[in-house]
PDB file of C-alpha atoms in Angstrom:
ATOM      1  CA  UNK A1213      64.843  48.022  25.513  1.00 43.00           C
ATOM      2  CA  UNK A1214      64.551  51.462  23.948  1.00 46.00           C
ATOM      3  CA  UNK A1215      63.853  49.730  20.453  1.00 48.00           C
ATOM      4  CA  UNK A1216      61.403  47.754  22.000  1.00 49.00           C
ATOM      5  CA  UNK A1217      59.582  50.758  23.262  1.00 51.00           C
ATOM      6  CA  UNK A1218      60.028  52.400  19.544  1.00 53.00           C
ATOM      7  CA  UNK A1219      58.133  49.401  17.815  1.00 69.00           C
ATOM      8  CA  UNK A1220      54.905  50.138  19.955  1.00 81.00           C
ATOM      9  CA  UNK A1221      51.915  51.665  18.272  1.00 82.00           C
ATOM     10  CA  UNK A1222      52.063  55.087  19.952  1.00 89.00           C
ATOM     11  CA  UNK A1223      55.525  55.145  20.369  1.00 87.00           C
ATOM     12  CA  UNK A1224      57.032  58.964  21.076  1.00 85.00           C
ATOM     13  CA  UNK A1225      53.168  59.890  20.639  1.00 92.00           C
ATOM     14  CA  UNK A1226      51.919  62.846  22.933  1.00 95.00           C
ATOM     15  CA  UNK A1227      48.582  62.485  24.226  1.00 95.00           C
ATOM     16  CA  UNK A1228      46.638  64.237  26.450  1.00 95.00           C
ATOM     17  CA  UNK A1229      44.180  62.574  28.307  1.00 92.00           C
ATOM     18  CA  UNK A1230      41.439  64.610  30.057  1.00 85.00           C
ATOM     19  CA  UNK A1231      39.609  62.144  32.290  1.00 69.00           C
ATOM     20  CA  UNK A1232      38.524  62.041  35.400  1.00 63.00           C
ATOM     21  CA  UNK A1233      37.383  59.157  37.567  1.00 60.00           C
ATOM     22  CA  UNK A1234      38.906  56.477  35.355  1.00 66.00           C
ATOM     23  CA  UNK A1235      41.957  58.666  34.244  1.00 71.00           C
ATOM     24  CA  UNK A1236      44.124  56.057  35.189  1.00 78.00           C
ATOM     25  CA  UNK A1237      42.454  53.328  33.289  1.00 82.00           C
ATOM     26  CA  UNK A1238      42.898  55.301  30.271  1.00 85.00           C
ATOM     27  CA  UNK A1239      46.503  56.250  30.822  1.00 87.00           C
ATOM     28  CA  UNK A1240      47.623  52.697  31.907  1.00 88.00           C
ATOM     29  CA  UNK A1241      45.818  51.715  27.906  1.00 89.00           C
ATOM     30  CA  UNK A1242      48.243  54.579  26.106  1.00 91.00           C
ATOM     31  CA  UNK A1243      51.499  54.241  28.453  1.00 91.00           C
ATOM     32  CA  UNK A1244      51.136  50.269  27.286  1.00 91.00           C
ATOM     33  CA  UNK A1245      50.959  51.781  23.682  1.00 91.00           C
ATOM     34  CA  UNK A1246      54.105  53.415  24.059  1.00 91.00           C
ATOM     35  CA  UNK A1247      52.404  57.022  24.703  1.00 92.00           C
ATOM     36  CA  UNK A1248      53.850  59.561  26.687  1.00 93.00           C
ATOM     37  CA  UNK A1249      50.970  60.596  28.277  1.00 93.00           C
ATOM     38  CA  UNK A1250      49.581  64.322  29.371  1.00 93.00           C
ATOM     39  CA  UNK A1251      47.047  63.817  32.548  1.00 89.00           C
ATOM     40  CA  UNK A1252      45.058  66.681  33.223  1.00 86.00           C
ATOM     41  CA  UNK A1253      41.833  65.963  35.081  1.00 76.00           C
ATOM     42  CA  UNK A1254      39.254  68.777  33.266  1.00 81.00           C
ATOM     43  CA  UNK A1255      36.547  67.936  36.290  1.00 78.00           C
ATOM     44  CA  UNK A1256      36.835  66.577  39.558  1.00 75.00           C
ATOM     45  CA  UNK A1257      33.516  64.647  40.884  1.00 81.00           C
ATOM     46  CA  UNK A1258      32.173  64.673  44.288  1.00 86.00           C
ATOM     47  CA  UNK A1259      28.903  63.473  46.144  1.00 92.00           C
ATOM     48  CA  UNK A1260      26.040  65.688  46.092  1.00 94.00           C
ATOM     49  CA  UNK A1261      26.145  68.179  49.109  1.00 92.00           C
ATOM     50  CA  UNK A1262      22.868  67.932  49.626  1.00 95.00           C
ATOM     51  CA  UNK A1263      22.809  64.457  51.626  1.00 97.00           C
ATOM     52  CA  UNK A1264      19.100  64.801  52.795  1.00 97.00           C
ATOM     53  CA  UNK A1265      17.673  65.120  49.245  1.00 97.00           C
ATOM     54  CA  UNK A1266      19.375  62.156  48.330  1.00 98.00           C
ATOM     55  CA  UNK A1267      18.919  60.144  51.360  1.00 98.00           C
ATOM     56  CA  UNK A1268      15.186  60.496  51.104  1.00 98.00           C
ATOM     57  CA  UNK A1269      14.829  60.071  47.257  1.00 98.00           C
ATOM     58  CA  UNK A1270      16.110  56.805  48.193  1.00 98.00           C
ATOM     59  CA  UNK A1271      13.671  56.115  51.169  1.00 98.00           C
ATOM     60  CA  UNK A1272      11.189  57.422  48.855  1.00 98.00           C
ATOM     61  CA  UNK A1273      11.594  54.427  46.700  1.00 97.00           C
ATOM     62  CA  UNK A1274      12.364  51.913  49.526  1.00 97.00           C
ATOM     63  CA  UNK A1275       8.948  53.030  50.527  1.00 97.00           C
ATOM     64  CA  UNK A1276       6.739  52.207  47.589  1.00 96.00           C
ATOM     65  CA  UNK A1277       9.013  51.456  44.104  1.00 95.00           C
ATOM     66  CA  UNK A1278       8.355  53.725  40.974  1.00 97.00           C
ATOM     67  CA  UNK A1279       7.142  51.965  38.000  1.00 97.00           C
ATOM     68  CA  UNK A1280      10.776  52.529  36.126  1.00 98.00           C
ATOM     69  CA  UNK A1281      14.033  53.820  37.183  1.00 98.00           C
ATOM     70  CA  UNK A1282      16.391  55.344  34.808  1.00 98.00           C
ATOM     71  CA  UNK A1283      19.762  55.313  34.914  1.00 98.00           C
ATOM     72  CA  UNK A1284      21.936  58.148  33.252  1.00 95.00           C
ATOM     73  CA  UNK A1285      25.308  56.962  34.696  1.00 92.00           C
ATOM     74  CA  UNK A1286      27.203  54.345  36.290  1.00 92.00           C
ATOM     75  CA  UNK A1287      28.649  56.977  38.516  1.00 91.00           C
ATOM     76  CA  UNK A1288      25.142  57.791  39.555  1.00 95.00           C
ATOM     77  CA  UNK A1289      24.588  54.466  40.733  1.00 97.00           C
ATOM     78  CA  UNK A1290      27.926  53.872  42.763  1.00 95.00           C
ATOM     79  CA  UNK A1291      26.757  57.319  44.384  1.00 96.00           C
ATOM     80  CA  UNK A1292      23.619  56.425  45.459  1.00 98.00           C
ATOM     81  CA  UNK A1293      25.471  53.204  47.008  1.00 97.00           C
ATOM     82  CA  UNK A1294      27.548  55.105  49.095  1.00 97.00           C
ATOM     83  CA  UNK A1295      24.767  57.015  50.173  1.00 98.00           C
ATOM     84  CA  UNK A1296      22.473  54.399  51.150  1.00 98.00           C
ATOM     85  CA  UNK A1297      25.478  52.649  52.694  1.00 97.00           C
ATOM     86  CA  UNK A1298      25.941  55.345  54.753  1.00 97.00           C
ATOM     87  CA  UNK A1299      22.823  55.818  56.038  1.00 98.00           C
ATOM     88  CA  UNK A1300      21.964  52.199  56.827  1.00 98.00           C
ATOM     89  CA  UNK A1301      19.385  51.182  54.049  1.00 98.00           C
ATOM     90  CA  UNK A1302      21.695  49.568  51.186  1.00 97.00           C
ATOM     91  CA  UNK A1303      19.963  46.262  51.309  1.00 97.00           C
ATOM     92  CA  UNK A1304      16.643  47.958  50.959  1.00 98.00           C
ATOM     93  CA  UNK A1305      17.649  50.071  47.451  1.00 98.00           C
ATOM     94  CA  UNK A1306      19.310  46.664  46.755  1.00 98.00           C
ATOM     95  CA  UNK A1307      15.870  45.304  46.920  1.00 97.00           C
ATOM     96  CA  UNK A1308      14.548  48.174  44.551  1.00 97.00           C
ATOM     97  CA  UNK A1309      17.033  47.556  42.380  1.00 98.00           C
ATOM     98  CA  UNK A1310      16.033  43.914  42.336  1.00 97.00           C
ATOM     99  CA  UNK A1311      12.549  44.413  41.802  1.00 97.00           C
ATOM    100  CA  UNK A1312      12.002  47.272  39.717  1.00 98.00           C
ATOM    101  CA  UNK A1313      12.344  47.508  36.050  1.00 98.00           C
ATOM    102  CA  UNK A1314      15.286  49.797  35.237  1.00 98.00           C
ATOM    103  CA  UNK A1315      16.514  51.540  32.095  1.00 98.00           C
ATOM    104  CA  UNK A1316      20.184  52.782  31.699  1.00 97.00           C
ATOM    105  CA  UNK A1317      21.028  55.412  29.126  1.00 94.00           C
ATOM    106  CA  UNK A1318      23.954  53.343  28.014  1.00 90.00           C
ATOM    107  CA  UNK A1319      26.922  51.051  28.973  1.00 89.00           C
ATOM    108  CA  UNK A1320      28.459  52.674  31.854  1.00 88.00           C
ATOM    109  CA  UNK A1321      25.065  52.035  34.466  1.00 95.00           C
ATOM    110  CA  UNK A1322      24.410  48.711  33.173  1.00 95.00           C
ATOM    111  CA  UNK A1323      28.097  47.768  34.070  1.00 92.00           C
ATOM    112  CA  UNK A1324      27.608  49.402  37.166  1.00 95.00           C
ATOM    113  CA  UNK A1325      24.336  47.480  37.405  1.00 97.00           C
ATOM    114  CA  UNK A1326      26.324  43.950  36.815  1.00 96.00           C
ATOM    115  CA  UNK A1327      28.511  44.436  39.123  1.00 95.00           C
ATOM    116  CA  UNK A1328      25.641  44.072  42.274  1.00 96.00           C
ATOM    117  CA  UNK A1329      24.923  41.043  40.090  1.00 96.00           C
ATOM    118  CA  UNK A1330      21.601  42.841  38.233  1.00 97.00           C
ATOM    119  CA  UNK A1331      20.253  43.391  34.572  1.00 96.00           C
ATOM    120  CA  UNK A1332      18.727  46.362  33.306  1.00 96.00           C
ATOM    121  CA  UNK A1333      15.568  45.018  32.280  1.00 97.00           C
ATOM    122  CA  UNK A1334      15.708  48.110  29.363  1.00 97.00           C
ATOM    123  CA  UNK A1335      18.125  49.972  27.125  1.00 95.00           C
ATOM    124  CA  UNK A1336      18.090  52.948  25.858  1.00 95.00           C
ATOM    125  CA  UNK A1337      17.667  53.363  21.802  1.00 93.00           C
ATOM    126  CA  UNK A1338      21.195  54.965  21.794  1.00 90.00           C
ATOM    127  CA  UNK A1339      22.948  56.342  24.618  1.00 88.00           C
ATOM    128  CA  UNK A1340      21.601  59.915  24.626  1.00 88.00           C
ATOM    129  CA  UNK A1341      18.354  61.870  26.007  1.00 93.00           C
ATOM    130  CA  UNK A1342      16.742  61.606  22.380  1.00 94.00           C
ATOM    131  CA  UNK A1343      17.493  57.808  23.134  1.00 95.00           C
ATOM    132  CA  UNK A1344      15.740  57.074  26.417  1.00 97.00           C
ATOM    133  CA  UNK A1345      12.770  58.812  24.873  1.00 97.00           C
ATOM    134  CA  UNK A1346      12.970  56.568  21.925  1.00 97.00           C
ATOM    135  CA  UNK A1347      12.568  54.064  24.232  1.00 97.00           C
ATOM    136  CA  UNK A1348      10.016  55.493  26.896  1.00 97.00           C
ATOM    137  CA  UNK A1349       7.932  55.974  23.622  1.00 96.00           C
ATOM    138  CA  UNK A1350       6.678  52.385  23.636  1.00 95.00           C
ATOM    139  CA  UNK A1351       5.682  51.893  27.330  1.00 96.00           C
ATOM    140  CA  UNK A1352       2.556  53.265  29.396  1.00 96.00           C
ATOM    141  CA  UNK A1353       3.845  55.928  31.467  1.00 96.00           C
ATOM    142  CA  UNK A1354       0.311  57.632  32.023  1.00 96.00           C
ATOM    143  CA  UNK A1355       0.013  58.123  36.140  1.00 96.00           C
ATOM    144  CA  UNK A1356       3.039  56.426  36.678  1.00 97.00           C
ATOM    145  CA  UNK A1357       6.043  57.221  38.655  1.00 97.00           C
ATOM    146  CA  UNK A1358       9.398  57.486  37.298  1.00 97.00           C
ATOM    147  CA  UNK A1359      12.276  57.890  39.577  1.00 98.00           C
ATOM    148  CA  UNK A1360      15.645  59.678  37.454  1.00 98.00           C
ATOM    149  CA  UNK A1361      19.342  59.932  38.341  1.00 97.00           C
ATOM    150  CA  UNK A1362      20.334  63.136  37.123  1.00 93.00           C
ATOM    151  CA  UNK A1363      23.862  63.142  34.679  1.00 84.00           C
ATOM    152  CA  UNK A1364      25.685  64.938  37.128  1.00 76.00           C
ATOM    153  CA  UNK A1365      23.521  67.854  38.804  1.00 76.00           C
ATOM    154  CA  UNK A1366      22.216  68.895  35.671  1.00 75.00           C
ATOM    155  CA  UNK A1367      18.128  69.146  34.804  1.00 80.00           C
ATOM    156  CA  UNK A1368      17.133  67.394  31.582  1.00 90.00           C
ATOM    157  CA  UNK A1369      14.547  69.998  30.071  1.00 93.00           C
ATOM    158  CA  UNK A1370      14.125  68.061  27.545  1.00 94.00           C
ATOM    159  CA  UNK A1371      13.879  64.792  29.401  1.00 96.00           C
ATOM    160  CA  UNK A1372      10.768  66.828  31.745  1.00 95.00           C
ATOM    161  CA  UNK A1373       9.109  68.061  28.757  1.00 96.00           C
ATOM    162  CA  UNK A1374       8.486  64.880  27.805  1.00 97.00           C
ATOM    163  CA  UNK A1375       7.571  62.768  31.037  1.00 97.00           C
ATOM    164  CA  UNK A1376       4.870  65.599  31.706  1.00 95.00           C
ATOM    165  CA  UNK A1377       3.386  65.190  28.311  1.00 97.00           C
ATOM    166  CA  UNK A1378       2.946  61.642  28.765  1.00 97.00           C
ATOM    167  CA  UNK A1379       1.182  62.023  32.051  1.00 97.00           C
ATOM    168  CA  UNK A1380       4.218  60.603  33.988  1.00 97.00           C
ATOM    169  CA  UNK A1381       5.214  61.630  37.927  1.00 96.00           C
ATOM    170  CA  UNK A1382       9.234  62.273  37.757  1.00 95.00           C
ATOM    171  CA  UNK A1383      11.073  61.795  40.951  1.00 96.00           C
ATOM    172  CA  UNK A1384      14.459  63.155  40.220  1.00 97.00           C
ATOM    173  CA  UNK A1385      18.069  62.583  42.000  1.00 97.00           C
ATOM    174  CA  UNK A1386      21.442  64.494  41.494  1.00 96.00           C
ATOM    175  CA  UNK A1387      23.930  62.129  43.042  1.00 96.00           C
ATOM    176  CA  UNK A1388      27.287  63.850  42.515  1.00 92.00           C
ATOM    177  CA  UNK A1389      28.163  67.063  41.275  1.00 87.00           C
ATOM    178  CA  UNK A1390      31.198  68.140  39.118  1.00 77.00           C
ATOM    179  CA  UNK A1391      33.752  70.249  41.344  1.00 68.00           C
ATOM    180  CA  UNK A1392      34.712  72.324  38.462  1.00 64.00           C
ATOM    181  CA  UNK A1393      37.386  74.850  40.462  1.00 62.00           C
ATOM    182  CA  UNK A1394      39.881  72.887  40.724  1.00 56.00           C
ATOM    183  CA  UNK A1395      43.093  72.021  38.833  1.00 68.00           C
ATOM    184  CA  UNK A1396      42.525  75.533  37.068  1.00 83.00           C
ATOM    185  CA  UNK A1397      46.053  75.711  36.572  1.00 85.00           C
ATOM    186  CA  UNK A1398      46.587  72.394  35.427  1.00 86.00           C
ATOM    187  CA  UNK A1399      44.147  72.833  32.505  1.00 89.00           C
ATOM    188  CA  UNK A1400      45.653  76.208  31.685  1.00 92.00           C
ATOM    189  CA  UNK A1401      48.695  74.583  31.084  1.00 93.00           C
ATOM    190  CA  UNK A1402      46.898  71.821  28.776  1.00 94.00           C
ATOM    191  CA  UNK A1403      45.580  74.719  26.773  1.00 96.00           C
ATOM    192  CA  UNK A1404      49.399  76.551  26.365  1.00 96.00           C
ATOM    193  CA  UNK A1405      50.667  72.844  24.727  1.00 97.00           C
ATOM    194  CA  UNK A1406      48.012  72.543  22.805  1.00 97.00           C
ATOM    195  CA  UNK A1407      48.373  76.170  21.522  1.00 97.00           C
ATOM    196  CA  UNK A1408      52.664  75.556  21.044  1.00 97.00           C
ATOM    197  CA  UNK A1409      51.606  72.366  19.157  1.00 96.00           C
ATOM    198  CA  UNK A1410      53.182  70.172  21.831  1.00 96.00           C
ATOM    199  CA  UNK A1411      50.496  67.650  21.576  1.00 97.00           C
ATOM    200  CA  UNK A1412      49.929  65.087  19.097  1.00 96.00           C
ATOM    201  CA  UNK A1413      46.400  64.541  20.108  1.00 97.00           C
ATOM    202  CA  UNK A1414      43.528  64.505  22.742  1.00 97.00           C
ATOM    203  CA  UNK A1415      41.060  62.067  23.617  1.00 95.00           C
ATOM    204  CA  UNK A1416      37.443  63.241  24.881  1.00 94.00           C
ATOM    205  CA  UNK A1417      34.765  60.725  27.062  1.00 90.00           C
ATOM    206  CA  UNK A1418      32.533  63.263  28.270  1.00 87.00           C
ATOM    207  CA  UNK A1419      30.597  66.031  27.705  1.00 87.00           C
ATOM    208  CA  UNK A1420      31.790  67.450  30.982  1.00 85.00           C
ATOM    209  CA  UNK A1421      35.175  67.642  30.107  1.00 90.00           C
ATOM    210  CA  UNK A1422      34.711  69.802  26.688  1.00 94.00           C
ATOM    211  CA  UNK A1423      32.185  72.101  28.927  1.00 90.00           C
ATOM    212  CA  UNK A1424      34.854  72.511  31.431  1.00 88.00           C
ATOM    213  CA  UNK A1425      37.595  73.305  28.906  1.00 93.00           C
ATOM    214  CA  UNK A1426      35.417  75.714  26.764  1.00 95.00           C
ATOM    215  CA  UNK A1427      34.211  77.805  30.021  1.00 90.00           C
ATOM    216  CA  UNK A1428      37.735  77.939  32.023  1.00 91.00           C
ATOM    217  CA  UNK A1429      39.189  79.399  28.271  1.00 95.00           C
ATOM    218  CA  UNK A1430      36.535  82.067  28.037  1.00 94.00           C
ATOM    219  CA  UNK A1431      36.610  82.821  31.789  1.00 91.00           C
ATOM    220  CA  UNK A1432      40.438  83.238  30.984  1.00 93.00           C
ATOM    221  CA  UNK A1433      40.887  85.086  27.709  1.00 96.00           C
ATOM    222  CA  UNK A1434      42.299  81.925  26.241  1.00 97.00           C
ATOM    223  CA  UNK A1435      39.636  81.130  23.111  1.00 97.00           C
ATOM    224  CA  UNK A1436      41.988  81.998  20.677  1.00 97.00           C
ATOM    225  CA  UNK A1437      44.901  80.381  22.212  1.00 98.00           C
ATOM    226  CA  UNK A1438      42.587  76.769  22.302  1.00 97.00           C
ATOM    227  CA  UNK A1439      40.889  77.096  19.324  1.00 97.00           C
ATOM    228  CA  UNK A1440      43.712  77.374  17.564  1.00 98.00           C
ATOM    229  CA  UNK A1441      45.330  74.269  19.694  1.00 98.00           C
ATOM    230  CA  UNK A1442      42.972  72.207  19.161  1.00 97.00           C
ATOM    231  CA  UNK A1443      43.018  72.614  15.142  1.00 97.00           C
ATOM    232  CA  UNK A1444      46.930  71.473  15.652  1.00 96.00           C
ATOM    233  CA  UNK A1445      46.158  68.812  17.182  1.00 97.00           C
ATOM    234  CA  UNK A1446      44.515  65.247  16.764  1.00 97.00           C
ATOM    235  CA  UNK A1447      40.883  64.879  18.388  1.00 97.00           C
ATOM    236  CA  UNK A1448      39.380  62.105  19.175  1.00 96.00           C
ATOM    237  CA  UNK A1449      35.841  61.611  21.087  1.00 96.00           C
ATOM    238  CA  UNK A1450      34.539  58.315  22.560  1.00 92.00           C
ATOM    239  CA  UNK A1451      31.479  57.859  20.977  1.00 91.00           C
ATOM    240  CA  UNK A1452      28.811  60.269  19.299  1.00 91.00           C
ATOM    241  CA  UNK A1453      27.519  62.145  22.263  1.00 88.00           C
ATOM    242  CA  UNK A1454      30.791  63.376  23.008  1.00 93.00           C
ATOM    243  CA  UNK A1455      31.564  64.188  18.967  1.00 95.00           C
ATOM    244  CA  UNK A1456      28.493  66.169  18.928  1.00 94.00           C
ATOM    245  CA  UNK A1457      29.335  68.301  21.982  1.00 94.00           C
ATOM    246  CA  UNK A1458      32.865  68.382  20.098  1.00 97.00           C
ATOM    247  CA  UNK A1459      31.534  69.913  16.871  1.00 97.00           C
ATOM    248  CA  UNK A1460      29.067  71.776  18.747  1.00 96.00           C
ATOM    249  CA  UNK A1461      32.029  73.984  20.879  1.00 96.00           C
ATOM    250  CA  UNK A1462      33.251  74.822  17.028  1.00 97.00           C
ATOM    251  CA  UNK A1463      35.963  71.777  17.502  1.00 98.00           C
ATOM    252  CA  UNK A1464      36.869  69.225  14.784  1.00 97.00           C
ATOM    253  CA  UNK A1465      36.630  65.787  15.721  1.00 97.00           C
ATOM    254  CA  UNK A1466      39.250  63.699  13.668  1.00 97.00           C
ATOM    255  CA  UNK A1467      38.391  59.592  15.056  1.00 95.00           C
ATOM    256  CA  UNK A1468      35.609  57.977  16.819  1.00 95.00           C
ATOM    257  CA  UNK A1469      35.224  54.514  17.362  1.00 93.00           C
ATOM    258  CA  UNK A1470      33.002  52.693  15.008  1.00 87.00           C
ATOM    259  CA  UNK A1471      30.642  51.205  16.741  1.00 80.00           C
ATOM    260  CA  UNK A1472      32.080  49.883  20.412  1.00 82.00           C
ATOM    261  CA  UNK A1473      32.094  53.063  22.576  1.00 83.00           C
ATOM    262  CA  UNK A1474      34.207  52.563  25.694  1.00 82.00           C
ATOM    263  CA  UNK A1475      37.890  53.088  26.154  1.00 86.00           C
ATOM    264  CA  UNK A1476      39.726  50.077  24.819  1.00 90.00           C
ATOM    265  CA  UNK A1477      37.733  51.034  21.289  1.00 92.00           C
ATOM    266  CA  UNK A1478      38.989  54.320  21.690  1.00 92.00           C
ATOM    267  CA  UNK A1479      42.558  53.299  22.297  1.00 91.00           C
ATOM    268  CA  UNK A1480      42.488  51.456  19.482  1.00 92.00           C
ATOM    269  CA  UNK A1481      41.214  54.167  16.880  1.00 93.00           C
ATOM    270  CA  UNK A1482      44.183  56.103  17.853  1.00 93.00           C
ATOM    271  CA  UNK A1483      46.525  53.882  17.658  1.00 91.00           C
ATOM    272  CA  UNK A1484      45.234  53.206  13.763  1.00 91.00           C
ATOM    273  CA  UNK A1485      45.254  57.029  12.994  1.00 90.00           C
ATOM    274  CA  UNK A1486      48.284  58.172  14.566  1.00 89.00           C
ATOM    275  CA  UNK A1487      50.233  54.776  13.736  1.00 73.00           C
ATOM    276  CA  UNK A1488      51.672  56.567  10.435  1.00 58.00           C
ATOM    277  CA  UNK A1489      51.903  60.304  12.107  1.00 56.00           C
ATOM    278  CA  UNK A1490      54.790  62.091  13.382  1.00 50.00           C
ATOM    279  CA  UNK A1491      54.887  63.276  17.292  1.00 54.00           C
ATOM    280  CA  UNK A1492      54.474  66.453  18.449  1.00 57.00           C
ATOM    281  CA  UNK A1493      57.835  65.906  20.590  1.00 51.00           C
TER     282      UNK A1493
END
């Protein structure tokens, strides 16, 4: 049995996985490798506190649909679910759903959007901000109204800039917001192995997760301690948006997949780079 275990990709491989709603799905993918896997949960989500705001952005377009709805995540959408389940009018944003044209920033909504049996009638250029303009750029937006789901509770200056100049009306929603106070000492702890070189290398699917990192080590003195962790260890990010915030936090990113960005992909990009590596163990 124990030379079975050796002869899997990842065998005696340390990796630290910060996710957080599907950290699980990711583990289960590396502990099948072989992996011994770190779990440390960088940010915790939870549905927006402000229930009224949300409950009538979604009356709002019961009432009288926007011309276009985007999508930023699929965690957005199974939000706004729960909260039009909860207040009785889930069949009517059904309808909406149904019968408006919808855009999704990338793969996670549209999956989200399959899953109540729907299409998104539009896709973003590439699954960023720059990319949903890309591809508001060739419709008429002038007077209309365009109802957003906010990534998280976060604005999108750029996003508003933009919708103005083309003459749009935005109605925005935050459905969830990222409880970022917890687990404090859990991610401490991440940053002290990655600083003693106990890891043999992290993988990164959000933006959220790098921002959460980065603050809790300045709030706590630790910069030096991480940057100089993560330049021991292997870093991998889950597709471009997430490499960018990477690089742009001063971080290295060593793999990325090619061209499919969900987990699986990612998965297998570490299990070609660290195939030949030796573990941190």
């Amino acid at each position: 049995m124990a030379s079975e275990e050796l002869e899997k990709p990842l065998a005696q491989r340390v990796i630290a996985v910060p996710e957080t709603r599907q950290l699980d799905v990711l583990a289960n993918l590396l502990l099948a490798r072989g992996a011994n896997v770190v779990r440390c949960p960088l940010v915790a989500i939870e549905d927006s506190p402000d229930t009224p705001a949300v409950v009538e952005w979604l009356r709002r377009l019961i009432a009288s649909s926007p011309a276009l709805i985007v999508f930023y995540t699929g965690e957005g959408i199974e939000r706004l679910l729960g909260f039009a389940e909860r207040a009785g009018i889930r069949a009517g944003f059904l309808e909406v759903l149904r019968t408006t044209r919808k855009l999704c920033r990338g793969p996670k909504p549209k999956r989200a959007l399959r899953r109540l049996e729907l299409e998104a009638e539009l896709d973003a250029r590439e699954p960023t901000t720059a990319g949903v303009i890309a591809t508001l750029d060739t419709l008429d937006l002038d007077g209309q109204r365009i109802a957003v789901q906010l990534y998280g509770d976060k604005e999108i200056p750029e996003l508003a800039q933009y919708l103005s100049g083309r003459g749009a009306n935005v109605d925005w929603v935050a459905p969830y917001v990222y409880a970022t106070e917890s687990e404090d000492a859990r991610v401490i702890e991440l940053i002290e192995m990655l600083e003693r070189g106990s890891i043999d290398a992290i993988a990164f699917t959000s933006q959220s997760q790098i921002e959460r990192l980065v603050e809790l080590a300045r709030k706590r003195a630790l910069e030096p301690a991480l940057a100089a962790g993560m330049r021991k260890t292997f870093v991998a990010a889950v597709g471009p948006v997430v490499a960018d915030a990477l690089r742009a936090a001063g971080f290295t990113v060593d793999a990325m997949p090619g061209e499919s960005y969900f987990m699986k992909p990612l998965v297998t990009t570490l299990e070609k780079e660290l195939g030949g590596r030796r573990s941190a163990s």
